CSV table of C-alpha atoms and ligand atoms in Angstrom, one decimal:
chain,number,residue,atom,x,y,z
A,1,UNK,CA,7.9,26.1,-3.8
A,2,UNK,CA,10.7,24.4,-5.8
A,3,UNK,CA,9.7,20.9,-5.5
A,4,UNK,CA,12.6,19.7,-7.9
A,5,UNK,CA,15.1,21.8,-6.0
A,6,UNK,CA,13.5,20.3,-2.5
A,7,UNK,CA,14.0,16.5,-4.2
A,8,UNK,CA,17.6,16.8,-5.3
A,9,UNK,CA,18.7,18.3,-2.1
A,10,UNK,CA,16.7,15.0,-0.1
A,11,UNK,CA,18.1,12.3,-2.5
A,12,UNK,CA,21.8,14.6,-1.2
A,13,UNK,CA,21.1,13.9,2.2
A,14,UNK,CA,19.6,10.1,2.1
A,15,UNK,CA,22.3,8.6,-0.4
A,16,UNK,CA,24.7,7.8,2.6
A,17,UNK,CA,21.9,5.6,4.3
A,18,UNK,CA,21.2,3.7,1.1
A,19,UNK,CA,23.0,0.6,2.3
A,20,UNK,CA,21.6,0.5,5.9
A,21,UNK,CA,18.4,-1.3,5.1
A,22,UNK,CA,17.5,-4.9,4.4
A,23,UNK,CA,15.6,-6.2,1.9
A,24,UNK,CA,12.3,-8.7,1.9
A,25,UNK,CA,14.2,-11.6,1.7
A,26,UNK,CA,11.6,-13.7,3.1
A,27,UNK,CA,10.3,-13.5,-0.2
A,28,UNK,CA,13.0,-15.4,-2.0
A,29,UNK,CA,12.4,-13.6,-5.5
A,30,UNK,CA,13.0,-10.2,-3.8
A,31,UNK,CA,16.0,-11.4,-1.7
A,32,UNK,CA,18.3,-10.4,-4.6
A,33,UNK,CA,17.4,-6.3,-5.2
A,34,UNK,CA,19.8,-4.4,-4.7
A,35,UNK,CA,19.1,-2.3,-1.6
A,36,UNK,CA,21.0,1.0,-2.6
A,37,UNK,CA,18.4,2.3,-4.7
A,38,UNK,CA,16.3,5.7,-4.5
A,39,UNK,CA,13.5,7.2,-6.4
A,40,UNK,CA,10.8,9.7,-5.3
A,41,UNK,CA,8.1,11.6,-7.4
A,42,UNK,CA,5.2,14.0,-6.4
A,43,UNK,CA,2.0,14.8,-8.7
A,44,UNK,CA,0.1,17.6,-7.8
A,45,UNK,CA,-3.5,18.3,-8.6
A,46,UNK,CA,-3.1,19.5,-12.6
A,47,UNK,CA,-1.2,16.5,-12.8
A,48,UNK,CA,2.4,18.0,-13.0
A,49,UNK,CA,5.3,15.8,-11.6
A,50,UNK,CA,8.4,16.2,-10.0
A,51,UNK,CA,11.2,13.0,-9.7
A,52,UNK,CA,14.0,12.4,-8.7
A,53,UNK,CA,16.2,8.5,-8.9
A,54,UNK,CA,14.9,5.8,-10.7
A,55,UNK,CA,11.2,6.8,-11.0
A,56,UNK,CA,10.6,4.7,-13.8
A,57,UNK,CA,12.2,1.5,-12.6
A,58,UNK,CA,9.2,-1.0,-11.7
A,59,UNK,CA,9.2,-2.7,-8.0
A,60,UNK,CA,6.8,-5.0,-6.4
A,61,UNK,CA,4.1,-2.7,-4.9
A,62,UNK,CA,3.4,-5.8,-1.9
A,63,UNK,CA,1.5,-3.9,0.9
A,64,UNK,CA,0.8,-0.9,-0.7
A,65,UNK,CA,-1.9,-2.8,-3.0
A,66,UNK,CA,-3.7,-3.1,0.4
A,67,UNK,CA,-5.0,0.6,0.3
A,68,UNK,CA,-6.3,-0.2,-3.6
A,69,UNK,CA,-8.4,-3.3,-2.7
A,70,UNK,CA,-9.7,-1.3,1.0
A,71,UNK,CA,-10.8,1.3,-1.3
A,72,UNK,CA,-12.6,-1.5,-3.8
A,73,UNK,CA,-13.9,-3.1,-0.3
A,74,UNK,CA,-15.5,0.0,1.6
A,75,UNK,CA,-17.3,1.1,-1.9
A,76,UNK,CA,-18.9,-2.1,-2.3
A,77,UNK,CA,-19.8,-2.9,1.3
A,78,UNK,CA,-19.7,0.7,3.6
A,79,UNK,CA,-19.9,0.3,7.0
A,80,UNK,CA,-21.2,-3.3,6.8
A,81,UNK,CA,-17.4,-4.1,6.3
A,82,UNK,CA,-16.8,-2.7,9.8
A,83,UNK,CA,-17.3,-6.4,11.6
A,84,UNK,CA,-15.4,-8.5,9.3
A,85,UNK,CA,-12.3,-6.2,9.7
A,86,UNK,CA,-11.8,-3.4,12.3
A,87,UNK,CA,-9.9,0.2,12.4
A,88,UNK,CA,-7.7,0.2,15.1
A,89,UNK,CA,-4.0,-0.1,15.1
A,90,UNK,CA,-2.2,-3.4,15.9
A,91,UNK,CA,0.8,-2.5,17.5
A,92,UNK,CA,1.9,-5.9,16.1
A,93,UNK,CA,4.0,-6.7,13.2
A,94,UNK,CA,1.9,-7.0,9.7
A,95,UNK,CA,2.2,-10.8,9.8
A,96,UNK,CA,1.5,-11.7,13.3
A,97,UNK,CA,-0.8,-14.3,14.0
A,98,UNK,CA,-1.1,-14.0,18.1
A,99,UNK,CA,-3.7,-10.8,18.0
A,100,UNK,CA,-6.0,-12.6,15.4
A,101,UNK,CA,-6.4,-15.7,17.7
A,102,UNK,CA,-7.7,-13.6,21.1
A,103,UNK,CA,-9.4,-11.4,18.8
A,104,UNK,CA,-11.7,-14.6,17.6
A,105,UNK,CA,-10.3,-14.1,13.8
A,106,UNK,CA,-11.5,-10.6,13.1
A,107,UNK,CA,-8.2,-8.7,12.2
A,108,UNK,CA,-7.3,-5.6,13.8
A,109,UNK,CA,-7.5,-3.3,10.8
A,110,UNK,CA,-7.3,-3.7,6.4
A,111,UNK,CA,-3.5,-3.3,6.3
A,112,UNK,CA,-1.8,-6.0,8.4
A,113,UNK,CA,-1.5,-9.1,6.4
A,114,UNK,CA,-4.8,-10.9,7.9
A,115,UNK,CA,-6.9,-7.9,7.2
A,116,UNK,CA,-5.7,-7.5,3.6
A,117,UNK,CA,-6.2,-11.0,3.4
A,118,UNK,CA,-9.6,-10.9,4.6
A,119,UNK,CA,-10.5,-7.5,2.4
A,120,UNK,CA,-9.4,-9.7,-0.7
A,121,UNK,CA,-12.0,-12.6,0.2
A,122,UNK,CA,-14.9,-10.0,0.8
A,123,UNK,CA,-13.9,-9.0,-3.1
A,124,UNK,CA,-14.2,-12.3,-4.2
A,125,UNK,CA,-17.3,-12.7,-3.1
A,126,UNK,CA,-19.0,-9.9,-4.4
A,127,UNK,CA,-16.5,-10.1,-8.1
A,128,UNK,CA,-17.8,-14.4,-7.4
A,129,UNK,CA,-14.1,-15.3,-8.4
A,130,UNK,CA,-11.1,-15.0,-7.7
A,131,UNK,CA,-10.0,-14.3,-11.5
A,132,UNK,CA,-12.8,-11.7,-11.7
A,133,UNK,CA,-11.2,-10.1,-8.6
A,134,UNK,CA,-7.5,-9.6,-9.5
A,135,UNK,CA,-9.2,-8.5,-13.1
A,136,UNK,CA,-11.0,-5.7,-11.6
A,137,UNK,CA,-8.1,-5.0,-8.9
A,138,UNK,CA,-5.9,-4.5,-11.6
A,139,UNK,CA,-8.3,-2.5,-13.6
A,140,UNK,CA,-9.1,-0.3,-10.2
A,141,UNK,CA,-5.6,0.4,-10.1
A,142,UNK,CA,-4.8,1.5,-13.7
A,143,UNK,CA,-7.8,3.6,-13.7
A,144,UNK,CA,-6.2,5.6,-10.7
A,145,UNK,CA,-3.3,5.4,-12.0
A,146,UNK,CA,-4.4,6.4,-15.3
A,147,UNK,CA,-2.2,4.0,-17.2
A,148,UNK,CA,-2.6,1.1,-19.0
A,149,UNK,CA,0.9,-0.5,-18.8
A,150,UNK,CA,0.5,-2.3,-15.1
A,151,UNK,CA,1.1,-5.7,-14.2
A,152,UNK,CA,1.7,-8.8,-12.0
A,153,UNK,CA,5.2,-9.9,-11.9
A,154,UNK,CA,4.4,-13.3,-11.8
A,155,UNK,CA,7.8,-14.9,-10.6
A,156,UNK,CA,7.5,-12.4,-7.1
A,157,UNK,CA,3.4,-13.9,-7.0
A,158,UNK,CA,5.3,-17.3,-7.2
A,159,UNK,CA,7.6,-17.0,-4.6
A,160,UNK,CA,5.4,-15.9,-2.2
A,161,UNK,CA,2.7,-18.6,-2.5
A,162,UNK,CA,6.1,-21.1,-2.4
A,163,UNK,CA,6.9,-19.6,0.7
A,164,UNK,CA,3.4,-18.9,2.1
A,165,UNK,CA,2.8,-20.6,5.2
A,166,UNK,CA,2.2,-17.7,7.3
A,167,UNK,CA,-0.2,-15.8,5.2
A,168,UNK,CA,-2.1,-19.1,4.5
A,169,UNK,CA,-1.9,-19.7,8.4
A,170,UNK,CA,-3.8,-16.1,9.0
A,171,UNK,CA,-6.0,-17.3,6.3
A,172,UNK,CA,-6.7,-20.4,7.8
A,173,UNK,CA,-7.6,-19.0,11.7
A,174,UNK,CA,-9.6,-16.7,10.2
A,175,UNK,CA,-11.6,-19.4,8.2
A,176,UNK,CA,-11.6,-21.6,11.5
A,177,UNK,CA,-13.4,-18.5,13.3
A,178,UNK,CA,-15.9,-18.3,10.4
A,179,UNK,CA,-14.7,-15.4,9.2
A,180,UNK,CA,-13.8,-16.0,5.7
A,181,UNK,CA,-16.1,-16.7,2.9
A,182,UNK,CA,-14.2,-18.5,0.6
A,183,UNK,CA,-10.7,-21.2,0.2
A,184,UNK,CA,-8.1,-20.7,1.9
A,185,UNK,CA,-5.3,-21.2,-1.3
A,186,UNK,CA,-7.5,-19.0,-3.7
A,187,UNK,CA,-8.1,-16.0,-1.1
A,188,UNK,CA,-4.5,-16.3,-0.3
A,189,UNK,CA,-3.5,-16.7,-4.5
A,190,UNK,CA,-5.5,-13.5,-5.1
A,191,UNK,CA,-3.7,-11.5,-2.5
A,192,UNK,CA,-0.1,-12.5,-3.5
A,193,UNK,CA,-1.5,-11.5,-7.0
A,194,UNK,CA,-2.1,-7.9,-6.2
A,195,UNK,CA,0.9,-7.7,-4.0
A,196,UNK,CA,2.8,-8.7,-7.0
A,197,UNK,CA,1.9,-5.8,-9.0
A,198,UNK,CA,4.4,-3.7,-10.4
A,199,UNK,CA,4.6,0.0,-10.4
A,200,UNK,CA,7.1,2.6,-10.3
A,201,UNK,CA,6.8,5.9,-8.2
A,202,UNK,CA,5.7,8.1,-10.6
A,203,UNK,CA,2.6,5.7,-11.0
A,204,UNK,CA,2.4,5.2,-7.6
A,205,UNK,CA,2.3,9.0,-6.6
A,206,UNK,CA,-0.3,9.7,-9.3
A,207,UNK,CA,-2.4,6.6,-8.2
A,208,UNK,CA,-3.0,8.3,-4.3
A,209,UNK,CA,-4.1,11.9,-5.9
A,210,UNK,CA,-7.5,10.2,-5.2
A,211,UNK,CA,-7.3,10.1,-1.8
A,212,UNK,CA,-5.7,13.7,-1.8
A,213,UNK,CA,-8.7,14.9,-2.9
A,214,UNK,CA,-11.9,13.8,-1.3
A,215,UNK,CA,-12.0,11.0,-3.4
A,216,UNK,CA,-12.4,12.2,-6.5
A,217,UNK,CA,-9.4,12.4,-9.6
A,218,UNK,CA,-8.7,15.9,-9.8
A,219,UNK,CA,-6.9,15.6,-13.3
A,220,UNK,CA,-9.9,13.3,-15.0
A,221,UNK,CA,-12.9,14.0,-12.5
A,222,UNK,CA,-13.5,10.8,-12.3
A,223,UNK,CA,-15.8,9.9,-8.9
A,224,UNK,CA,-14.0,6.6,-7.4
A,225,UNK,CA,-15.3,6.8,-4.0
A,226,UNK,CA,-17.5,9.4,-1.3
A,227,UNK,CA,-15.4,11.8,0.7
A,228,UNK,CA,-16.1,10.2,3.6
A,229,UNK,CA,-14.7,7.2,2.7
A,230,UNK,CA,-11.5,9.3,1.7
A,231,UNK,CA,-11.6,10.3,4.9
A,232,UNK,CA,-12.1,6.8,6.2
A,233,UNK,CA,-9.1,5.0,4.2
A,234,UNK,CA,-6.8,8.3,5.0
A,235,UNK,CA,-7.0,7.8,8.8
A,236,UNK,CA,-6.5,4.5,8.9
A,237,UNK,CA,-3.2,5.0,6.5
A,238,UNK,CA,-2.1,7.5,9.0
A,239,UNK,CA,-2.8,5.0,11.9
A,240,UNK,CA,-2.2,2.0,10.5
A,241,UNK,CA,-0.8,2.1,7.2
A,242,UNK,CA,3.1,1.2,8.8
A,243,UNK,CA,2.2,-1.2,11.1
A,244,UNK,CA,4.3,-1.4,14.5
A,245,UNK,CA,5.6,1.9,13.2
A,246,UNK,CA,2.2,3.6,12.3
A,247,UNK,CA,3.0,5.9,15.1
A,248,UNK,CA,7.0,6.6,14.4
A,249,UNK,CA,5.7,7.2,10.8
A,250,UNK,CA,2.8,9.8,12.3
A,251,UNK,CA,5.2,11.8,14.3
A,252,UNK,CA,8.5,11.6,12.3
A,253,UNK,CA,6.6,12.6,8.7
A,254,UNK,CA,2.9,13.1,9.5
A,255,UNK,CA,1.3,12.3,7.0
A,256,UNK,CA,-1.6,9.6,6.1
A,257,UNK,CA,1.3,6.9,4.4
A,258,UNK,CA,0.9,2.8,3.4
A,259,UNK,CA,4.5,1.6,2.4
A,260,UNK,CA,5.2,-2.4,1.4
A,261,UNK,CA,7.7,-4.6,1.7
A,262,UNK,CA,9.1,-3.8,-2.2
A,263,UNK,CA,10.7,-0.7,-0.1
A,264,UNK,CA,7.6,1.5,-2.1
A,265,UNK,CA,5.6,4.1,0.6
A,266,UNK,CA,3.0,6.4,-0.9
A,267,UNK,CA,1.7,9.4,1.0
A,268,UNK,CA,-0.6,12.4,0.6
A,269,UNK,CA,-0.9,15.8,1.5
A,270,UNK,CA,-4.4,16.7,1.6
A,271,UNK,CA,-6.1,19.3,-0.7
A,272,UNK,CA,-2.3,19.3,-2.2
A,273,UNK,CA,-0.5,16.4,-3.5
A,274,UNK,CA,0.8,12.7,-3.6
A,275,UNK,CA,4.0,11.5,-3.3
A,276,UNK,CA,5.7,7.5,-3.8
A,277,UNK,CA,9.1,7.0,-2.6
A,278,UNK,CA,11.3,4.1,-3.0
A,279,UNK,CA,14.0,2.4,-1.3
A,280,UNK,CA,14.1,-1.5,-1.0
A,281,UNK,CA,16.6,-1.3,2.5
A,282,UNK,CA,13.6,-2.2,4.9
A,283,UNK,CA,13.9,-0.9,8.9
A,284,UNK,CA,13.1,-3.5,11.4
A,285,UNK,CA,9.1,-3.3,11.0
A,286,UNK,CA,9.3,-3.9,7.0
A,287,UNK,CA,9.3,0.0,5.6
A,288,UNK,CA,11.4,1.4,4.1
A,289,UNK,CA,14.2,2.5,5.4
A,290,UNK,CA,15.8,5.5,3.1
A,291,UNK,CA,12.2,6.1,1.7
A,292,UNK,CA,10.5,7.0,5.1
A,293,UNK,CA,13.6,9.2,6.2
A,294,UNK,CA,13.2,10.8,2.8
A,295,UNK,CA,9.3,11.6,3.6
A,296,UNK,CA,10.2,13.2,6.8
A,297,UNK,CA,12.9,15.1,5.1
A,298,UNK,CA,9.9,16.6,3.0
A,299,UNK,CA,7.5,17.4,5.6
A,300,UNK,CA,10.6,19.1,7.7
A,301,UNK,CA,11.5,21.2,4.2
A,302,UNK,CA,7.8,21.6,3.4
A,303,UNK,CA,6.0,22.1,6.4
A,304,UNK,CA,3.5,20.1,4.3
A,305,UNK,CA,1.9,17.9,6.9
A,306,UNK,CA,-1.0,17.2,8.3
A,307,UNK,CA,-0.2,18.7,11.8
B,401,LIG,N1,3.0,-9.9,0.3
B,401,LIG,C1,3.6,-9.5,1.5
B,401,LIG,C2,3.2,-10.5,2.6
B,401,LIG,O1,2.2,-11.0,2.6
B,401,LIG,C3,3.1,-8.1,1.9
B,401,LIG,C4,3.7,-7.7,3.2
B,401,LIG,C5,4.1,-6.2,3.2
B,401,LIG,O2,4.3,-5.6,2.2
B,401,LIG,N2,4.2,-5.7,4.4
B,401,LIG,O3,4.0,-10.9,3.4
């Protein structure tokens, strides 16, 4: 297949939609992007890459960090996780607070806001601080990335502590229910730290080939996790990984996704490939909007999806 030829002829067919979306501006430091932006990559297994756009131009990763530190969370702690933090889709937006108070403070699944959260406290208790933590998150991540050059942008980690009452609200219930270990601020400091991370798609795309592939690295070999916990993290991308929209995302592209709120979404086609688009115009649940058309785009051209 001609995967550069397939790319051009998507970025063709998105450009007029650049400017529909909206960006993050609830995070004040993001509220400037410019929304009519487009970049897309795909590594397959022998490492090869295709792009298209501005591949190399950094963004905020936000959300999508959540599938990194589930990853971190499920090796260290299995099934016992299951408990602190569930599987099932929310059907609510990623930040909501009204599930996580009938549900006595266990969130709903690792990739809405309270579950993230929540996956980030476990890690601090086992790393015993929250420095330790974001050290070996950030390590986790350019391991799988294979790539030393990865950061924090530390004016977007900033911003959103600023401007962090409802993350530090979810924090809080869940701390009321007993069901975080340790404080509020630094649990809710470490996960704007690892949302803040910056990456661009070509490191994102190269990042998932992990989960493409049973959970092992197929260009370095390297072991990072059992296939059943590939299995594991790759349904509950599918399900969960877009919030409100899991299902839209399902049928429209179907495949196992995790976007975030820097207009980023990663996505893998099992046995086959990963793929990072990005678009900072947001839909109405927070994903992006050009990048998830774009995805569908390539399953429709493809016929690479899971169904
Ligand atoms: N850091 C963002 C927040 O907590 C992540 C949200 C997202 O990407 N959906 O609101």
């Amino acid at each position: 297949m001609d995967y550069q030829k397939i790319l051009e002829d998507i970025e063709l067919e998105i450009k007029p939609m650049l400017g529909d979306g909206k960006v993050a501006d609830y995070i004040p430091v993001l509220s400037s992007i410019d929304p009519n932006q487009f970049a897309m990559s795909i590594t397959l297994f022998d490492g090869t890459q295709y792009n298209i756009g501005a591949s190399q131009k950094l963004f905020s990763i936000q959300s999508i960090s959540k599938v990194f530190t589930y990853t971190l969370a499920l090796k260290f702690y299995a099934d016992k996780f299951y408990g602190r933090v569930g599987h099932e889709p929310s059907g609510d937006p990623f930040n909501s607070l009204v599930q996580l108070e009938y549900e006595n403070g266990v969130p709903r699944n690792p990739f809405i806001n309270a579950g993230a959260i929540n996956v980030t406290d476990a890690l601090i208790s086992y790393y015993h601080s929250s420095e330790s933590t974001y050290k070996e998150i950030i390590e986790f991540i350019r391991s799988i990335a294979d790539e030393k050059e990865i950061y924090m942008d530390k004016a977007v980690a900033l911003s959103e502590m600023e401007h962090g009452y409802r993350n530090i609200s979810l924090a809080s219930l869940m701390k009321s229910f007993d069901n975080l270990d340790n404080s509020v601020l630094d649990v809710v400091q470490t996960y704007f730290n690892h949302c803040s991370i910056e990456m661009n798609t070509q490191m994102l795309s190269r990042s998932m080939l992990y989960l493409a592939n049973h959970g092992f690295d197929p260009v370095t070999n390297k072991a990072y996790i059992s296939p059943s916990q590939a299995k594991r993290i790759n349904a509950v991308m599918l399900t969960c990984g877009h919030y409100d929209a899991s299902g839209d995302f399902a049928y429209n592209v179907g495949l196992p996704g995790k976007s975030g709120v820097g207009g980023g979404i990663v996505a893998i086609v099992p046995a086959k490939m990963a793929l990072s688009v990005w678009s900072p115009g947001l839909n109405a649940q927070g994903n992006s909007l050009a990048g998830t058309k774009a995805l569908e785009l390539f399953t429709t051209k493809t016929g690479l999806s899971i169904f």
